[in-house]
mmCIF file of C-alpha atoms in Angstrom:
data_model
loop_
_atom_site.group_PDB
_atom_site.id
_atom_site.type_symbol
_atom_site.label_atom_id
_atom_site.label_comp_id
_atom_site.label_asym_id
_atom_site.label_seq_id
_atom_site.Cartn_x
_atom_site.Cartn_y
_atom_site.Cartn_z
ATOM 1 C CA MET W 1 148.508 134.294 -54.498
ATOM 2 C CA SER W 2 150.367 137.641 -54.541
ATOM 3 C CA SER W 3 151.177 139.395 -57.756
ATOM 4 C CA HIS W 4 154.895 138.838 -57.061
ATOM 5 C CA LEU W 5 154.423 135.061 -56.871
ATOM 6 C CA LEU W 6 152.315 135.085 -60.018
ATOM 7 C CA CYS W 7 155.028 137.026 -61.844
ATOM 8 C CA LEU W 8 157.709 134.603 -60.621
ATOM 9 C CA PHE W 9 155.647 131.582 -61.707
ATOM 10 C CA PHE W 10 155.026 133.127 -65.115
ATOM 11 C CA PHE W 11 158.726 133.951 -65.509
ATOM 12 C CA LEU W 12 159.844 130.424 -64.650
ATOM 13 C CA PHE W 13 157.197 128.840 -66.863
ATOM 14 C CA THR W 14 158.012 130.998 -69.867
ATOM 15 C CA SER W 15 161.772 130.591 -69.321
ATOM 16 C CA ASN W 16 161.482 126.797 -69.343
ATOM 17 C CA THR W 17 159.198 126.893 -72.347
ATOM 18 C CA VAL W 18 161.581 129.146 -74.282
ATOM 19 C CA ALA W 19 164.594 127.022 -73.302
ATOM 20 C CA SER W 20 162.785 123.862 -74.407
ATOM 21 C CA ALA W 21 161.755 125.442 -77.685
ATOM 22 C CA LEU W 22 165.294 126.655 -78.360
ATOM 23 C CA GLY W 23 166.678 123.197 -77.531
ATOM 24 C CA ASN W 24 164.197 121.527 -79.854
ATOM 25 C CA GLU W 25 165.117 123.906 -82.658
ATOM 26 C CA SER W 26 168.813 123.246 -82.058
ATOM 27 C CA ASP W 27 168.258 119.488 -82.309
ATOM 28 C CA HIS W 28 166.118 119.934 -85.414
ATOM 29 C CA LEU W 29 168.788 122.009 -87.129
ATOM 30 C CA ALA W 30 171.535 119.552 -86.145
ATOM 31 C CA LEU W 31 169.610 116.680 -87.740
ATOM 32 C CA ILE W 32 168.963 118.695 -90.905
ATOM 33 C CA LYS W 33 172.690 119.432 -91.152
ATOM 34 C CA PHE W 34 173.477 115.762 -90.594
ATOM 35 C CA LYS W 35 171.162 114.849 -93.483
ATOM 36 C CA GLU W 36 172.825 117.455 -95.695
ATOM 37 C CA SER W 37 176.225 115.841 -95.044
ATOM 38 C CA ILE W 38 174.972 112.506 -96.474
ATOM 39 C CA SER W 39 175.609 112.388 -100.217
ATOM 40 C CA SER W 40 173.999 109.003 -100.890
ATOM 41 C CA ASP W 41 171.113 107.253 -99.124
ATOM 42 C CA PRO W 42 170.407 104.162 -101.271
ATOM 43 C CA PHE W 43 167.696 102.781 -98.980
ATOM 44 C CA GLY W 44 165.941 106.131 -98.601
ATOM 45 C CA VAL W 45 165.976 105.929 -94.807
ATOM 46 C CA LEU W 46 166.315 109.699 -94.502
ATOM 47 C CA SER W 47 163.237 110.333 -96.641
ATOM 48 C CA THR W 48 161.175 110.561 -93.440
ATOM 49 C CA TRP W 49 163.371 113.446 -92.312
ATOM 50 C CA ASN W 50 161.067 116.210 -93.500
ATOM 51 C CA SER W 51 158.692 118.822 -92.128
ATOM 52 C CA SER W 52 155.616 116.590 -92.342
ATOM 53 C CA THR W 53 156.540 114.827 -89.083
ATOM 54 C CA HIS W 54 158.206 115.890 -85.844
ATOM 55 C CA PHE W 55 161.914 115.052 -85.851
ATOM 56 C CA CYS W 56 161.419 112.716 -82.882
ATOM 57 C CA ASN W 57 159.521 110.456 -85.291
ATOM 58 C CA TRP W 58 162.222 110.452 -87.947
ATOM 59 C CA HIS W 59 163.814 107.114 -88.819
ATOM 60 C CA GLY W 60 166.694 106.273 -86.492
ATOM 61 C CA VAL W 61 165.900 109.063 -84.025
ATOM 62 C CA LYS W 62 164.720 108.536 -80.449
ATOM 63 C CA CYS W 63 163.821 111.372 -78.112
ATOM 64 C CA GLY W 64 163.307 111.617 -74.390
ATOM 65 C CA SER W 65 159.656 111.863 -73.389
ATOM 66 C CA LYS W 66 160.135 114.802 -71.034
ATOM 67 C CA HIS W 67 161.926 117.414 -73.116
ATOM 68 C CA GLN W 68 161.536 115.920 -76.613
ATOM 69 C CA ARG W 69 165.298 116.140 -77.108
ATOM 70 C CA VAL W 70 167.242 113.670 -79.224
ATOM 71 C CA ARG W 71 168.710 110.898 -77.055
ATOM 72 C CA GLU W 72 169.626 108.325 -79.690
ATOM 73 C CA LEU W 73 170.682 108.503 -83.328
ATOM 74 C CA THR W 74 171.051 105.000 -84.786
ATOM 75 C CA LEU W 75 171.521 104.492 -88.506
ATOM 76 C CA ASP W 76 173.362 101.195 -88.904
ATOM 77 C CA SER W 77 173.787 99.142 -92.101
ATOM 78 C CA TYR W 78 172.223 101.537 -94.603
ATOM 79 C CA ASN W 79 175.288 102.094 -96.805
ATOM 80 C CA LEU W 80 175.050 105.818 -96.182
ATOM 81 C CA GLN W 81 177.773 107.771 -97.950
ATOM 82 C CA GLY W 82 179.077 111.117 -96.817
ATOM 83 C CA SER W 83 180.647 112.562 -93.697
ATOM 84 C CA ILE W 84 179.652 113.095 -90.072
ATOM 85 C CA SER W 85 178.407 116.653 -89.678
ATOM 86 C CA PRO W 86 180.028 118.711 -86.906
ATOM 87 C CA TYR W 87 176.480 119.761 -85.972
ATOM 88 C CA VAL W 88 176.066 116.412 -84.151
ATOM 89 C CA GLY W 89 177.922 118.160 -81.331
ATOM 90 C CA ASN W 90 174.810 120.300 -80.811
ATOM 91 C CA LEU W 91 172.692 117.263 -79.868
ATOM 92 C CA SER W 92 173.460 117.961 -76.234
ATOM 93 C CA PHE W 93 171.090 115.301 -74.846
ATOM 94 C CA LEU W 94 172.513 112.544 -77.059
ATOM 95 C CA ARG W 95 173.344 109.276 -75.290
ATOM 96 C CA VAL W 96 173.795 106.907 -78.232
ATOM 97 C CA LEU W 97 175.368 107.639 -81.612
ATOM 98 C CA SER W 98 175.570 104.522 -83.786
ATOM 99 C CA LEU W 99 176.474 104.792 -87.473
ATOM 100 C CA GLN W 100 177.989 101.370 -88.042
ATOM 101 C CA ARG W 101 178.367 99.497 -91.334
ATOM 102 C CA ASN W 102 178.010 102.453 -93.669
ATOM 103 C CA ASN W 103 180.374 104.188 -96.076
ATOM 104 C CA LEU W 104 181.126 107.331 -94.105
ATOM 105 C CA HIS W 105 184.436 109.059 -94.755
ATOM 106 C CA GLY W 106 186.466 111.951 -93.382
ATOM 107 C CA HIS W 107 187.254 112.734 -89.748
ATOM 108 C CA VAL W 108 185.172 112.384 -86.604
ATOM 109 C CA PRO W 109 184.296 116.026 -85.804
ATOM 110 C CA GLN W 110 185.961 117.603 -82.790
ATOM 111 C CA THR W 111 182.526 118.843 -81.703
ATOM 112 C CA ILE W 112 181.854 115.329 -80.393
ATOM 113 C CA SER W 113 183.571 116.616 -77.242
ATOM 114 C CA ARG W 114 180.403 118.570 -76.368
ATOM 115 C CA LEU W 115 178.328 115.416 -75.909
ATOM 116 C CA PHE W 116 178.833 115.127 -72.170
ATOM 117 C CA ARG W 117 175.812 112.798 -71.821
ATOM 118 C CA LEU W 118 177.075 110.324 -74.451
ATOM 119 C CA ARG W 119 177.108 106.681 -73.320
ATOM 120 C CA ALA W 120 177.807 104.834 -76.585
ATOM 121 C CA LEU W 121 179.698 105.766 -79.748
ATOM 122 C CA ALA W 122 179.701 103.085 -82.455
ATOM 123 C CA LEU W 123 181.301 103.948 -85.799
ATOM 124 C CA ALA W 124 182.531 100.492 -86.848
ATOM 125 C CA ILE W 125 182.978 99.454 -90.491
ATOM 126 C CA ASN W 126 183.224 102.770 -92.292
ATOM 127 C CA ASN W 127 186.013 104.640 -94.070
ATOM 128 C CA LEU W 128 186.772 107.182 -91.376
ATOM 129 C CA VAL W 129 190.316 108.537 -91.174
ATOM 130 C CA GLY W 130 192.586 110.609 -88.980
ATOM 131 C CA GLU W 131 194.060 110.106 -85.555
ATOM 132 C CA PHE W 132 192.136 108.829 -82.573
ATOM 133 C CA PRO W 133 189.151 111.224 -82.153
ATOM 134 C CA ILE W 134 190.514 113.066 -79.144
ATOM 135 C CA GLY W 135 187.201 114.827 -78.524
ATOM 136 C CA VAL W 136 185.794 111.494 -77.359
ATOM 137 C CA THR W 137 187.980 111.648 -74.245
ATOM 138 C CA ASN W 138 185.886 114.583 -73.019
ATOM 139 C CA CYS W 139 182.751 112.386 -72.950
ATOM 140 C CA SER W 140 183.280 111.288 -69.372
ATOM 141 C CA LYS W 141 180.108 109.165 -69.194
ATOM 142 C CA LEU W 142 181.052 107.066 -72.235
ATOM 143 C CA GLN W 143 180.604 103.327 -71.661
ATOM 144 C CA ARG W 144 181.048 101.842 -75.142
ATOM 145 C CA LEU W 145 183.468 102.942 -77.862
ATOM 146 C CA LYS W 146 183.604 100.952 -81.086
ATOM 147 C CA LEU W 147 185.808 102.189 -83.944
ATOM 148 C CA THR W 148 186.415 98.789 -85.589
ATOM 149 C CA SER W 149 187.416 98.527 -89.273
ATOM 150 C CA ASN W 150 188.188 102.092 -90.251
ATOM 151 C CA HIS W 151 191.422 103.850 -91.226
ATOM 152 C CA PHE W 152 192.293 105.564 -87.968
ATOM 153 C CA GLY W 153 195.990 105.881 -87.180
ATOM 154 C CA GLY W 154 198.479 107.478 -84.836
ATOM 155 C CA LYS W 155 198.836 106.703 -81.166
ATOM 156 C CA ILE W 156 196.157 105.927 -78.616
ATOM 157 C CA PRO W 157 196.224 109.153 -76.555
ATOM 158 C CA MET W 158 197.058 109.315 -72.856
ATOM 159 C CA GLU W 159 193.780 111.184 -72.378
ATOM 160 C CA ILE W 160 191.916 107.884 -72.843
ATOM 161 C CA GLY W 161 192.492 107.353 -69.141
ATOM 162 C CA SER W 162 189.844 109.961 -68.332
ATOM 163 C CA LEU W 163 187.046 107.625 -69.483
ATOM 164 C CA ARG W 164 186.602 105.902 -66.134
ATOM 165 C CA ASN W 165 183.108 104.649 -67.033
ATOM 166 C CA LEU W 166 184.286 102.943 -70.221
ATOM 167 C CA GLU W 167 183.293 99.268 -70.337
ATOM 168 C CA ARG W 168 183.961 98.270 -73.960
ATOM 169 C CA PHE W 169 186.947 99.572 -75.941
ATOM 170 C CA ASP W 170 187.160 98.230 -79.502
ATOM 171 C CA LEU W 171 189.724 99.515 -82.016
ATOM 172 C CA VAL W 172 190.106 96.333 -84.109
ATOM 173 C CA SER W 173 191.423 96.612 -87.693
ATOM 174 C CA ASN W 174 192.807 100.120 -87.884
ATOM 175 C CA ASN W 175 196.311 101.538 -88.199
ATOM 176 C CA PHE W 176 197.046 102.549 -84.622
ATOM 177 C CA LEU W 177 200.701 102.426 -83.616
ATOM 178 C CA GLY W 178 202.926 103.041 -80.628
ATOM 179 C CA PRO W 179 202.412 101.635 -77.135
ATOM 180 C CA ILE W 180 199.319 101.002 -75.072
ATOM 181 C CA PRO W 181 199.250 104.096 -72.822
ATOM 182 C CA LEU W 182 199.814 103.574 -69.113
ATOM 183 C CA SER W 183 196.722 105.686 -68.427
ATOM 184 C CA MET W 184 194.534 102.783 -69.576
ATOM 185 C CA GLY W 185 195.102 101.439 -66.106
ATOM 186 C CA ASN W 186 192.603 104.091 -64.970
ATOM 187 C CA LEU W 187 189.748 102.436 -66.884
ATOM 188 C CA SER W 188 188.477 100.625 -63.816
ATOM 189 C CA SER W 189 185.107 99.745 -65.417
ATOM 190 C CA LEU W 190 186.642 98.102 -68.497
ATOM 191 C CA VAL W 191 185.205 94.698 -69.419
ATOM 192 C CA LEU W 192 186.365 94.358 -73.041
ATOM 193 C CA LEU W 193 189.704 95.536 -74.446
ATOM 194 C CA THR W 194 190.268 94.585 -78.064
ATOM 195 C CA VAL W 195 192.856 96.305 -80.241
ATOM 196 C CA ALA W 196 193.644 93.427 -82.618
ATOM 197 C CA ASP W 197 194.932 93.985 -86.160
ATOM 198 C CA ASN W 198 196.815 97.236 -85.662
ATOM 199 C CA ASN W 199 200.498 98.168 -85.470
ATOM 200 C CA LEU W 200 200.849 98.598 -81.720
ATOM 201 C CA GLU W 201 204.330 98.140 -80.236
ATOM 202 C CA GLY W 202 205.999 97.882 -76.855
ATOM 203 C CA HIS W 203 205.110 95.930 -73.734
ATOM 204 C CA ILE W 204 201.754 95.355 -72.066
ATOM 205 C CA PRO W 205 201.602 97.840 -69.169
ATOM 206 C CA ASP W 206 201.459 96.196 -65.755
ATOM 207 C CA GLU W 207 198.522 98.512 -65.007
ATOM 208 C CA ILE W 208 196.291 96.503 -67.381
ATOM 209 C CA GLY W 209 196.514 93.587 -64.978
ATOM 210 C CA HIS W 210 194.866 95.675 -62.258
ATOM 211 C CA LEU W 211 191.611 96.149 -64.185
ATOM 212 C CA LYS W 212 189.553 93.894 -61.941
ATOM 213 C CA ASN W 213 186.472 93.890 -64.196
ATOM 214 C CA LEU W 214 188.318 92.911 -67.383
ATOM 215 C CA VAL W 215 186.789 89.808 -68.985
ATOM 216 C CA ASN W 216 188.209 89.771 -72.519
ATOM 217 C CA ILE W 217 191.490 91.129 -73.870
ATOM 218 C CA SER W 218 192.638 90.742 -77.480
ATOM 219 C CA LEU W 219 195.941 92.077 -78.804
ATOM 220 C CA VAL W 220 196.091 89.730 -81.810
ATOM 221 C CA SER W 221 198.214 90.688 -84.844
ATOM 222 C CA ASN W 222 200.224 93.619 -83.580
ATOM 223 C CA LYS W 223 203.956 94.139 -83.056
ATOM 224 C CA MET W 224 203.994 93.928 -79.297
ATOM 225 C CA SER W 225 206.844 92.268 -77.426
ATOM 226 C CA GLY W 226 208.331 91.489 -74.038
ATOM 227 C CA LYS W 227 206.988 89.386 -71.202
ATOM 228 C CA ILE W 228 203.383 89.315 -70.061
ATOM 229 C CA PRO W 229 203.096 91.119 -66.699
ATOM 230 C CA HIS W 230 202.415 88.820 -63.739
ATOM 231 C CA SER W 231 199.431 90.976 -62.795
ATOM 232 C CA LEU W 232 197.673 89.907 -66.000
ATOM 233 C CA TRP W 233 198.333 86.202 -65.433
ATOM 234 C CA ASN W 234 196.638 86.654 -62.039
ATOM 235 C CA LEU W 235 193.530 88.495 -63.282
ATOM 236 C CA SER W 236 190.873 86.018 -62.182
ATOM 237 C CA SER W 237 188.038 87.787 -64.035
ATOM 238 C CA LEU W 238 189.481 86.887 -67.467
ATOM 239 C CA SER W 239 187.416 84.704 -69.784
ATOM 240 C CA GLY W 240 189.213 85.376 -73.067
ATOM 241 C CA LEU W 241 192.920 86.045 -73.528
ATOM 242 C CA SER W 242 194.172 86.420 -77.112
ATOM 243 C CA PHE W 243 197.785 87.453 -77.717
ATOM 244 C CA ALA W 244 198.383 85.612 -81.011
ATOM 245 C CA MET W 245 200.735 86.860 -83.737
ATOM 246 C CA ASN W 246 202.982 89.194 -81.767
ATOM 247 C CA GLN W 247 206.521 88.886 -80.394
ATOM 248 C CA PHE W 248 205.799 88.064 -76.767
ATOM 249 C CA GLU W 249 208.293 85.907 -74.915
ATOM 250 C CA GLY W 250 208.965 84.255 -71.580
ATOM 251 C CA SER W 251 207.548 81.198 -69.855
ATOM 252 C CA LEU W 252 204.048 80.646 -68.530
ATOM 253 C CA PRO W 253 203.552 80.545 -64.733
ATOM 254 C CA SER W 254 203.030 77.019 -63.419
ATOM 255 C CA ASN W 255 199.824 78.076 -61.635
ATOM 256 C CA LEU W 256 198.512 80.043 -64.617
ATOM 257 C CA PHE W 257 195.254 78.135 -65.024
ATOM 258 C CA SER W 258 194.628 77.925 -61.302
ATOM 259 C CA ASN W 259 194.749 81.717 -61.177
ATOM 260 C CA LEU W 260 192.378 82.076 -64.153
ATOM 261 C CA PRO W 261 189.383 79.932 -63.129
ATOM 262 C CA ASN W 262 186.993 81.601 -65.593
ATOM 263 C CA LEU W 263 189.189 81.216 -68.672
ATOM 264 C CA LYS W 264 187.436 79.852 -71.773
ATOM 265 C CA ILE W 265 189.739 80.983 -74.588
ATOM 266 C CA ILE W 266 193.543 81.284 -74.610
ATOM 267 C CA GLU W 267 195.337 82.079 -77.879
ATOM 268 C CA LEU W 268 199.116 82.446 -77.668
ATOM 269 C CA ASP W 269 200.061 81.181 -81.143
ATOM 270 C CA GLY W 270 202.672 82.901 -83.264
ATOM 271 C CA ASN W 271 204.876 84.251 -80.473
ATOM 272 C CA GLN W 272 208.144 83.294 -78.776
ATOM 273 C CA PHE W 273 206.872 81.761 -75.556
ATOM 274 C CA SER W 274 209.135 79.080 -74.119
ATOM 275 C CA GLY W 275 209.330 76.557 -71.313
ATOM 276 C CA PRO W 276 206.739 73.880 -70.519
ATOM 277 C CA ILE W 277 202.984 74.147 -70.887
ATOM 278 C CA PRO W 278 201.757 74.476 -67.266
ATOM 279 C CA THR W 279 200.308 71.277 -65.837
ATOM 280 C CA SER W 280 197.620 73.401 -64.159
ATOM 281 C CA ILE W 281 195.870 73.396 -67.550
ATOM 282 C CA THR W 282 194.558 69.914 -66.686
ATOM 283 C CA THR W 283 192.199 71.482 -64.144
ATOM 284 C CA ALA W 284 190.942 74.273 -66.442
ATOM 285 C CA PHE W 285 187.607 72.556 -66.964
ATOM 286 C CA GLY W 286 185.941 75.584 -68.562
ATOM 287 C CA LEU W 287 188.419 75.843 -71.449
ATOM 288 C CA GLN W 288 186.813 75.810 -74.895
ATOM 289 C CA GLU W 289 189.655 76.958 -77.157
ATOM 290 C CA VAL W 290 193.413 76.504 -76.758
ATOM 291 C CA ASP W 291 196.108 77.546 -79.254
ATOM 292 C CA PHE W 292 199.784 77.280 -78.249
ATOM 293 C CA SER W 293 201.190 76.568 -81.722
ATOM 294 C CA ILE W 294 204.172 78.297 -83.369
ATOM 295 C CA ASN W 295 206.080 78.996 -80.162
ATOM 296 C CA ASN W 296 209.130 77.531 -78.423
ATOM 297 C CA PHE W 297 207.428 75.395 -75.787
ATOM 298 C CA VAL W 298 209.348 72.331 -74.611
ATOM 299 C CA GLY W 299 208.521 69.111 -72.795
ATOM 300 C CA GLN W 300 205.430 66.968 -72.884
ATOM 301 C CA VAL W 301 201.944 68.277 -73.438
ATOM 302 C CA PRO W 302 199.866 67.708 -70.289
ATOM 303 C CA ASN W 303 196.976 65.273 -70.616
ATOM 304 C CA LEU W 304 193.919 67.334 -71.505
ATOM 305 C CA GLY W 305 191.538 64.397 -71.668
ATOM 306 C CA SER W 306 189.537 65.693 -68.716
ATOM 307 C CA LEU W 307 188.704 69.002 -70.425
ATOM 308 C CA GLN W 308 185.316 68.022 -71.789
ATOM 309 C CA ASN W 309 184.350 71.529 -72.939
ATOM 310 C CA LEU W 310 187.178 71.890 -75.465
ATOM 311 C CA LEU W 311 185.906 72.795 -78.929
ATOM 312 C CA VAL W 312 189.167 73.954 -80.577
ATOM 313 C CA ILE W 313 192.708 72.807 -79.773
ATOM 314 C CA GLU W 314 196.014 73.536 -81.500
ATOM 315 C CA LEU W 315 199.170 72.357 -79.756
ATOM 316 C CA GLY W 316 201.794 71.450 -82.343
ATOM 317 C CA HIS W 317 201.691 67.648 -82.270
ATOM 318 C CA LEU W 318 199.256 64.808 -81.694
ATOM 319 C CA PRO W 319 199.413 63.342 -78.166
ATOM 320 C CA ASN W 320 197.550 60.082 -77.453
ATOM 321 C CA PHE W 321 195.124 61.703 -74.987
ATOM 322 C CA MET W 322 193.350 63.327 -77.949
ATOM 323 C CA GLY W 323 191.026 60.346 -78.056
ATOM 324 C CA ASN W 324 189.766 61.138 -74.566
ATOM 325 C CA LEU W 325 188.532 64.612 -75.469
ATOM 326 C CA SER W 326 184.876 65.454 -75.697
ATOM 327 C CA THR W 327 183.019 64.304 -78.786
ATOM 328 C CA GLN W 328 181.916 67.935 -79.058
ATOM 329 C CA LEU W 329 185.394 68.875 -80.346
ATOM 330 C CA THR W 330 184.782 70.657 -83.651
ATOM 331 C CA MET W 331 188.263 71.857 -84.689
ATOM 332 C CA LEU W 332 191.605 70.056 -84.394
ATOM 333 C CA LEU W 333 194.391 72.234 -85.791
ATOM 334 C CA PHE W 334 198.126 71.547 -86.124
ATOM 335 C CA GLY W 335 199.139 73.993 -88.850
ATOM 336 C CA GLY W 336 202.540 75.665 -88.911
ATOM 337 C CA ASN W 337 204.373 72.722 -87.358
ATOM 338 C CA GLN W 338 206.519 69.781 -88.435
ATOM 339 C CA ILE W 339 204.580 66.733 -87.299
ATOM 340 C CA SER W 340 206.632 63.564 -87.659
ATOM 341 C CA ARG W 341 204.854 61.262 -85.198
ATOM 342 C CA LYS W 342 202.149 58.806 -86.171
ATOM 343 C CA VAL W 343 198.541 59.906 -85.931
ATOM 344 C CA PRO W 344 197.256 58.292 -82.704
ATOM 345 C CA ALA W 345 194.652 55.570 -83.201
ATOM 346 C CA GLU W 346 192.739 57.131 -80.275
ATOM 347 C CA LEU W 347 191.564 59.910 -82.593
ATOM 348 C CA GLY W 348 189.047 57.390 -83.867
ATOM 349 C CA ASN W 349 187.194 57.784 -80.583
ATOM 350 C CA LEU W 350 186.161 61.324 -81.522
ATOM 351 C CA VAL W 351 182.834 60.458 -83.076
ATOM 352 C CA ASN W 352 180.112 63.028 -82.604
ATOM 353 C CA LYS W 353 177.025 60.922 -82.077
#
């Protein structure tokens, strides 16, 4: 081997070694700074974070085997108090950051935007504040985003549409307001969309109905209004559809349940829907939960006696077919109505043997 080749080999080897060492030191420092930002650790889970062991062996830390760089940081349910250090943005190999069910406060650091390998960000059930963490929209490989039960507010940004790999989008129980951005129609990988218990307003964008992989959508307890776009009523992938406690209006398409063959849960209670309940519901054999109460539906309730998978039903009055339902029925709800008819004797058939 010539001296030139030996020199080149040595240069490449030492360069990679130096780069790896620098990366390891960067990760180590980022974790130390994260620990410093935690003011209370009642379970002592960060006590292993010391110089006696390599940081890849610290509690909640997982590293890749090749470069020994931090790939996962998971510290759920430890009642950690403090803030999220901006140094987490230096964990450039990070794929999972999960800090759920703690007592973290403050803002999500903007440096999160540097985590271009991030696949999952789970910060549910903390005391985090501020507007939607816009830095997240730069994490183009993100698949799961869970910000449930914090104190985030403001509008959902248009930039959310850049997360084309996003599969699960969960903002339940925050203070978000304004409309659902049209750009969410770009989230072609989306499976779960749940933004219940916020202050969202406006109509459901027609673009949402073109998300062919969407399985569950929940908009419960917002201030949304208008008619449901036809594209959403035709989204055959849907299994769960929960629009309760809003101000939606309009009638339901007659072929609604024929177009949604995979539907298991439909919750429309507490709105202003009108017209008849579609007779196509009688062929929705996979239905497990139905709630049409507190609306303006008219006409007779179709006979649901053939729907043997129903576990929960709330319609507004007590039709005779109730006795034909499966003995697996566990909840029979009629709250928020003015029932004046007799209780059908057929209800006595619902004995779970």
